Short mmCIF file of C-alpha atoms in Angstrom, two decimals:
data_model
loop_
_atom_site.label_atom_id
_atom_site.label_comp_id
_atom_site.label_asym_id
_atom_site.label_seq_id
_atom_site.Cartn_x
_atom_site.Cartn_y
_atom_site.Cartn_z
CA MET A 9 75.64 -6.90 151.98
CA SER A 10 78.90 -5.53 153.36
CA ALA A 11 79.66 -1.86 152.97
CA ARG A 12 82.23 -0.87 150.28
CA PRO A 13 85.42 0.45 151.97
CA ARG A 14 85.81 4.16 151.56
CA ARG A 15 88.77 5.37 149.52
CA SER A 16 91.02 7.67 151.43
CA PRO A 17 91.61 11.12 150.08
CA ALA A 18 95.22 10.16 149.46
CA THR A 19 94.20 7.13 147.44
CA SER A 20 91.76 9.18 145.44
CA ALA A 21 94.34 11.86 144.82
CA ARG A 22 96.90 9.34 143.66
CA GLY A 23 94.40 8.07 141.20
CA ARG A 24 94.24 11.54 139.76
CA GLY A 25 98.02 11.74 139.25
CA VAL A 26 99.02 13.87 142.22
CA LEU A 27 100.67 13.15 145.54
CA LEU A 28 98.76 14.09 148.70
CA ASP A 29 100.68 14.97 151.84
CA THR A 30 98.33 13.56 154.53
CA MET A 31 99.96 15.65 157.22
CA THR A 32 99.33 19.00 155.58
CA MET A 33 96.67 18.04 153.07
CA ALA A 34 98.66 19.98 150.45
CA ILE A 35 98.55 18.68 146.89
CA ARG A 36 101.91 18.58 145.13
CA PRO A 37 102.50 17.85 141.42
CA THR A 38 103.84 14.47 140.46
CA PRO A 39 107.58 14.75 139.70
CA GLN A 40 108.22 14.56 135.97
CA ALA A 41 111.40 14.18 133.96
CA PRO A 42 112.68 17.48 132.50
CA PRO A 43 111.90 17.94 128.82
CA LEU A 44 114.57 16.62 126.51
CA ALA A 45 116.67 19.25 124.75
CA PRO A 46 116.40 19.09 120.98
CA PRO A 47 119.31 17.14 119.51
CA ARG A 48 122.20 19.26 118.31
CA PRO A 49 122.70 19.13 114.56
CA ALA A 50 125.59 16.99 113.46
CA ILE A 51 128.73 18.82 112.33
CA VAL A 52 129.15 18.33 108.60
CA ARG A 53 131.74 20.97 107.63
CA HIS A 54 134.69 22.75 109.16
CA LEU A 55 135.87 26.35 108.88
CA VAL A 56 139.46 27.23 109.80
CA LEU A 57 140.29 30.88 110.49
CA ALA A 58 144.05 31.35 110.41
CA TYR A 59 145.48 34.50 111.94
CA ARG A 60 148.75 36.43 112.09
CA PRO A 61 149.72 37.74 115.54
CA LYS A 62 149.13 41.52 115.92
CA TRP A 63 147.16 41.64 112.70
CA GLN A 64 143.85 41.08 114.48
CA ALA A 65 142.62 40.35 117.97
CA LEU A 66 141.73 36.76 118.79
CA SER A 67 138.56 38.04 120.42
CA ASP A 68 137.40 39.25 116.98
CA LEU A 69 137.87 35.79 115.50
CA HIS A 70 136.10 34.11 118.40
CA ALA A 71 133.20 36.53 118.03
CA ILE A 72 132.95 35.66 114.33
CA ALA A 73 133.10 31.94 115.18
CA HIS A 74 130.25 32.43 117.66
CA HIS A 75 128.13 34.06 114.95
CA VAL A 76 128.97 31.25 112.52
CA ALA A 77 127.66 28.69 115.02
CA ALA A 78 124.48 30.71 115.51
CA ILE A 79 123.86 31.03 111.77
CA ASP A 80 124.69 27.42 110.89
CA PRO A 81 125.32 24.98 113.76
CA THR A 82 126.43 22.29 111.30
CA ILE A 83 129.72 24.19 110.83
CA ALA A 84 132.49 23.92 113.43
CA THR A 85 135.05 26.73 113.43
CA PHE A 86 138.73 26.34 114.34
CA VAL A 87 141.02 29.31 115.04
CA ALA A 88 144.71 28.66 114.44
CA PRO A 89 147.90 30.72 114.12
CA ALA A 90 149.20 30.98 110.56
CA ASP A 91 152.82 31.37 111.62
CA ARG A 92 153.28 28.08 113.47
CA ARG A 93 152.19 24.47 113.36
CA ASN A 94 149.06 23.28 115.14
CA ALA A 95 148.79 19.50 115.21
CA VAL A 96 145.39 19.44 116.91
CA VAL A 97 143.67 21.70 114.39
CA THR A 98 145.48 20.04 111.51
CA ARG A 99 144.26 16.61 112.63
CA ASP A 100 140.73 17.48 113.71
CA ALA A 101 139.83 19.84 110.87
CA ALA A 102 140.78 17.19 108.32
CA THR A 103 137.97 14.89 109.45
CA ARG A 104 135.34 16.79 107.44
CA PRO A 105 135.12 19.01 104.37
CA THR A 106 136.95 22.20 105.23
CA LEU A 107 137.37 25.82 104.16
CA ILE A 108 140.51 27.67 105.30
CA VAL A 109 140.56 31.48 105.33
CA SER A 110 143.63 33.53 106.24
CA ASN A 111 143.85 37.30 105.96
CA GLY A 112 147.54 37.03 105.07
CA ILE A 113 149.74 34.36 103.61
CA MET A 114 150.23 31.33 105.88
CA PRO A 115 154.00 30.93 106.32
CA VAL A 116 153.93 27.76 108.46
CA PHE A 117 150.46 26.35 109.14
CA ARG A 118 149.57 23.64 106.61
CA PRO A 119 146.10 22.04 106.82
CA ARG A 120 145.76 18.51 105.48
CA ARG A 121 142.62 19.23 103.48
CA GLY A 122 140.35 22.05 102.48
CA ARG A 123 139.84 24.88 100.04
CA LEU A 124 142.29 27.65 100.90
CA TYR A 125 141.91 31.42 100.58
CA GLN A 126 144.76 33.57 101.82
CA GLY A 127 146.13 37.06 101.42
CA SER A 128 149.07 37.65 99.11
CA VAL A 129 151.19 40.67 98.27
CA LEU A 130 150.69 41.37 94.57
CA PRO A 131 153.00 43.63 92.55
CA LYS A 132 151.19 46.95 92.22
CA ILE A 133 151.36 47.04 88.45
CA ASP A 134 150.00 43.48 88.17
CA GLU A 135 147.17 44.31 90.55
CA LEU A 136 146.19 47.37 88.53
CA ARG A 137 146.32 45.41 85.28
CA ARG A 138 144.02 42.75 86.68
CA LEU A 139 141.59 45.42 87.84
CA SER A 140 141.67 47.13 84.44
CA ASP A 141 141.20 43.82 82.62
CA ALA A 142 138.12 43.18 84.78
CA GLY A 143 136.63 46.52 83.78
CA VAL A 144 137.31 48.22 87.12
CA PRO A 145 138.28 51.89 86.63
CA VAL A 146 141.85 52.57 87.74
CA PRO A 147 144.14 55.53 87.05
CA MET A 148 146.32 55.02 83.99
CA THR A 149 149.63 53.62 85.28
CA THR A 150 152.97 52.52 83.84
CA VAL A 151 156.46 51.65 85.03
CA LEU A 152 158.94 54.51 84.91
CA THR A 153 161.66 53.32 82.53
CA PRO A 154 164.65 55.11 80.93
CA ASP A 155 162.88 55.43 77.60
CA LEU A 156 159.47 56.50 78.90
CA VAL A 157 158.07 59.67 77.33
CA LEU A 158 154.78 60.99 78.69
CA ASP A 159 152.40 63.09 76.62
CA PRO A 160 150.52 65.65 78.77
CA ALA A 161 147.68 65.53 76.26
CA GLU A 162 147.16 61.89 77.22
CA TRP A 163 148.21 61.88 80.88
CA GLY A 164 147.07 65.34 81.92
CA GLU A 165 149.12 68.21 83.29
CA PHE A 166 150.04 66.35 86.50
CA VAL A 167 150.95 62.77 87.41
CA ILE A 168 151.84 60.90 90.58
CA VAL A 169 155.23 59.20 90.77
CA LYS A 170 155.11 56.42 93.35
CA PRO A 171 157.27 53.48 94.47
CA THR A 172 156.53 49.80 94.05
CA ASP A 173 158.48 48.57 97.09
CA ARG A 174 155.85 48.03 99.78
CA ASP A 175 158.13 47.59 102.77
CA THR A 176 159.62 51.07 102.45
CA SER A 177 156.57 52.92 101.09
CA SER A 178 153.69 51.66 103.24
CA HIS A 179 153.40 55.01 105.03
CA GLY A 180 153.30 57.14 101.90
CA LEU A 181 157.03 57.72 101.50
CA GLY A 182 158.30 58.40 98.00
CA ILE A 183 154.92 59.45 96.54
CA THR A 184 155.31 62.69 94.59
CA LEU A 185 153.00 64.97 92.61
CA MET A 186 154.69 66.58 89.64
CA ARG A 187 154.03 68.13 86.28
CA THR A 188 153.95 65.50 83.56
CA ARG A 189 156.55 67.26 81.45
CA ARG A 190 159.09 67.04 84.27
CA VAL A 191 158.98 63.27 84.79
CA ARG A 192 162.37 61.67 84.21
CA TYR A 193 163.78 58.25 84.96
CA ARG A 194 166.30 58.03 87.80
CA ALA A 195 168.53 55.05 88.45
CA PRO A 196 168.04 53.49 91.91
CA ALA A 197 171.42 54.79 93.12
CA GLU A 198 170.34 58.38 92.35
CA TYR A 199 167.61 58.38 94.97
CA PRO A 200 168.35 59.42 98.58
CA ALA A 201 169.47 56.63 100.89
CA ASP A 202 166.06 56.32 102.57
CA HIS A 203 163.98 56.59 99.38
CA PRO A 204 161.90 53.55 98.28
CA GLY A 205 163.12 54.10 94.72
CA ARG A 206 166.36 52.42 95.73
CA HIS A 207 164.52 49.14 96.35
CA GLY A 208 162.25 48.73 93.35
CA PRO A 209 160.93 50.35 90.16
CA MET A 210 158.91 53.55 90.31
CA LEU A 211 155.47 53.93 88.77
CA VAL A 212 153.88 56.86 86.99
CA GLN A 213 150.16 57.20 87.63
CA GLN A 214 147.47 59.49 86.32
CA PHE A 215 146.67 62.19 88.91
CA VAL A 216 143.10 62.02 90.19
CA ASP A 217 142.29 65.46 91.60
CA THR A 218 140.10 65.00 94.71
CA GLY A 219 139.77 68.77 95.19
CA ASP A 220 141.40 71.18 97.59
CA HIS A 221 142.05 68.35 100.06
CA VAL A 222 143.32 64.81 99.57
CA VAL A 223 140.40 62.42 100.12
CA ILE A 224 140.75 58.63 100.02
CA CYS A 225 138.06 56.13 100.92
CA ARG A 226 139.04 52.75 102.38
CA VAL A 227 136.47 49.97 101.99
CA LEU A 228 137.38 46.80 103.86
CA THR A 229 135.81 43.81 102.14
CA LEU A 230 135.64 40.10 102.92
CA PHE A 231 134.99 38.11 99.75
CA GLY A 232 133.73 41.37 98.30
CA GLU A 233 131.26 42.19 101.08
CA PRO A 234 131.93 45.58 102.73
CA LEU A 235 132.70 45.46 106.45
CA TYR A 236 133.28 49.21 106.75
CA ALA A 237 133.81 52.20 104.48
CA ILE A 238 135.64 55.25 105.80
CA ALA A 239 136.88 58.32 103.91
CA ASP A 240 139.93 60.18 105.22
CA ARG A 241 140.17 63.86 104.30
CA THR A 242 143.34 65.80 105.08
CA LEU A 243 142.77 68.78 107.35
CA GLU A 244 145.36 70.88 105.55
CA PRO A 245 144.65 71.82 101.93
CA ARG A 246 146.60 70.05 99.22
CA VAL A 247 149.41 72.04 97.64
CA SER A 248 148.11 74.47 95.04
CA LEU A 249 148.42 73.28 91.47
CA HIS A 250 149.47 76.83 90.59
CA ALA A 251 152.55 76.67 92.82
CA ASP A 252 156.02 76.41 91.35
CA ASP A 253 157.50 73.01 90.54
CA ALA A 254 159.78 72.81 93.57
CA GLU A 255 156.92 73.50 96.00
CA ILE A 256 154.62 70.99 94.34
CA GLU A 257 157.21 68.24 94.31
CA ALA A 258 158.24 68.85 97.92
CA ALA A 259 154.68 68.86 99.29
CA PRO A 260 153.26 65.66 100.82
CA ILE A 261 150.55 64.23 98.60
CA ALA A 262 149.92 60.92 100.38
CA SER A 263 147.21 61.16 103.02
CA GLN A 264 149.32 59.07 105.42
CA LEU A 265 151.81 61.95 105.65
CA ALA A 266 149.20 64.60 106.45
CA ARG A 267 149.46 66.32 109.83
CA GLY A 268 145.81 65.63 110.51
CA ARG A 269 142.87 63.86 108.90
CA GLN A 270 139.13 63.87 109.33
CA SER A 271 137.48 60.46 109.02
CA VAL A 272 133.85 60.04 108.02
CA PHE A 273 131.75 56.97 107.31
CA VAL A 274 130.68 56.40 103.71
CA ASP A 275 127.54 54.62 102.54
CA ASP A 276 127.53 55.69 98.88
CA PRO A 277 126.18 52.68 96.95
CA HIS A 278 128.45 53.46 94.00
CA VAL A 279 131.54 53.30 96.20
CA LEU A 280 130.41 50.01 97.75
CA ALA A 281 129.55 48.53 94.35
CA LEU A 282 133.01 49.44 93.05
CA ALA A 283 134.66 47.73 96.02
CA ARG A 284 132.64 44.58 95.32
CA ALA A 285 133.68 44.68 91.66
CA ALA A 286 137.31 45.10 92.67
CA HIS A 287 137.18 41.88 94.70
CA ALA A 288 135.93 39.99 91.66
CA ALA A 289 139.13 40.97 89.82
CA VAL A 290 141.30 39.20 92.43
CA PRO A 291 138.95 36.59 93.91
CA GLU A 292 141.62 34.38 95.47
CA VAL A 293 142.40 37.00 98.15
CA PRO A 294 139.67 37.06 100.83
CA LEU A 295 140.33 40.32 102.69
CA LYS A 296 141.01 43.57 100.86
CA GLY A 297 141.55 47.16 101.89
CA CYS A 298 140.19 48.75 98.74
CA ASP A 299 141.30 52.39 98.35
CA ILE A 300 139.01 54.51 96.19
CA VAL A 301 139.26 58.14 95.08
CA GLN A 302 136.81 60.40 93.28
CA ASP A 303 137.65 63.01 90.67
CA ALA A 304 136.29 66.28 92.05
CA ARG A 305 135.50 67.61 88.57
CA THR A 306 133.88 64.61 86.91
CA GLY A 307 132.67 62.61 89.92
CA ARG A 308 134.24 59.48 88.46
CA LEU A 309 135.50 56.86 90.92
CA TYR A 310 138.83 55.04 90.65
CA VAL A 311 140.41 52.18 92.57
CA LEU A 312 143.96 53.02 93.62
CA GLU A 313 144.93 49.69 95.17
CA LEU A 314 143.57 46.67 97.02
CA ASN A 315 146.13 46.08 99.81
CA CYS A 316 145.91 42.32 99.39
CA GLY A 317 148.65 41.50 101.91
CA GLY A 318 146.12 41.08 104.71
CA ASN A 319 147.24 43.48 107.46
CA THR A 320 144.11 45.58 106.99
CA TRP A 321 141.84 44.29 109.79
CA HIS A 322 141.90 47.67 111.46
CA PHE A 323 139.16 46.82 113.94
CA SER A 324 142.04 45.55 116.07
CA SER A 325 145.35 45.51 114.13
CA ALA A 326 148.41 46.64 116.07
CA GLN A 327 149.44 48.75 113.08
CA GLN A 328 146.45 51.07 113.50
CA ALA A 329 146.26 51.12 117.30
CA HIS A 330 147.28 54.80 117.38
CA GLU A 331 144.58 55.66 114.83
CA ARG A 332 141.91 53.93 116.89
CA ALA A 333 143.06 55.84 119.97
CA ARG A 334 142.81 59.07 117.98
CA ASN A 335 139.35 58.19 116.70
CA GLY A 336 137.97 57.32 120.12
CA ALA A 337 135.79 54.49 121.40
CA GLU A 338 132.52 55.79 119.95
CA PHE A 339 133.96 56.04 116.44
CA GLU A 340 135.41 52.55 116.67
CA MET A 341 132.07 51.12 117.81
CA ARG A 342 130.50 52.77 114.78
CA ARG A 343 133.17 51.18 112.56
CA ALA A 344 132.10 47.70 113.66
CA ALA A 345 128.40 48.59 113.59
CA GLN A 346 128.32 50.32 110.20
CA PHE A 347 127.65 47.09 108.30
CA ASP A 348 127.40 44.82 111.37
CA ALA A 349 130.92 43.71 110.49
CA PHE A 350 131.38 40.57 112.57
CA ARG A 351 127.95 39.08 111.80
CA THR A 352 128.38 40.02 108.15
CA ALA A 353 131.77 38.30 108.10
CA ALA A 354 130.20 35.22 109.69
CA ARG A 355 127.38 35.15 107.16
CA VAL A 356 129.81 35.39 104.25
CA LEU A 357 132.00 32.66 105.73
CA VAL A 358 129.00 30.36 106.25
CA GLU A 359 127.99 30.83 102.62
CA ARG A 360 131.52 30.11 101.42
CA THR A 361 131.96 27.11 103.70
CA ASN A 362 128.73 25.49 102.56
CA ALA A 363 129.55 26.14 98.93
CA GLU A 364 133.27 25.37 98.80
CA ALA A 365 134.46 23.23 101.72
CA VAL A 366 136.25 20.12 100.45
#
């Protein structure tokens, strides 16, 4: 009976699924194909973020788009300028249900399909009426007309007279505190050459006394969700209400005109809830700079205005570059971190896209 041939170590090793290097007798693993990456989810919806140059940094929008992809990889985000045509985005975004969001009005860009939300400048009196109709507390306000007679028993001892023309009054010009009994209509030609009253009607508004200093809280919201809330308090005291009429009416009452301001972050749940309610009154505008004041005597909160035009993305807007420089890098990092603004914006946009893209 012939002897069975012996199996070489290499043969035996191969049988066990390894390769044997006969020169070194080192055992090496059998090469294997790399594991397959999980398939990427199919894109089913599109989100278009339209922007106005200098109103916000593109890096902010790309950061939000990155967070959108992380939250829901079935949504593809396009970033496009609102002030010019973009054939590529227009064509590609139209291939799936789409949501378009623009902080301000889109003067040129016209998507082929999609549900559109965009900022819009609303007349101040209309904005306040919509807020009041929705049950949001606002100061009593009316247009200053030739036949207007104000009763101090109804309006209080003091009122604010303020312009409606936004282009000439955006920095607080033309806003005056005065005793109610002294309010009189003036024709546009009677105002000084640089006064906003020459360019639109004036409003009379109930005076909300915030105390010895002017304090206004700005809550930036996206579809009603707060992205930051900051209160500005003037460093100089407000003019005394016991001063004579000329001094009161000459004193700056708008916080924008103050020589200095102290900014603090606000997390009062009542303030945030009021900002959310204010969005519900004007739901077609996505981004709002909701200005809120508090009566120092009663503690009651009021919404002054919503700033629906869209140039309120002050994380990076050119308009507020000097303010960010004044605040410093640490403060600005806290602004973005207060409510995790960019991830919060992405979460809200994902929810809206999934619910409303068409």
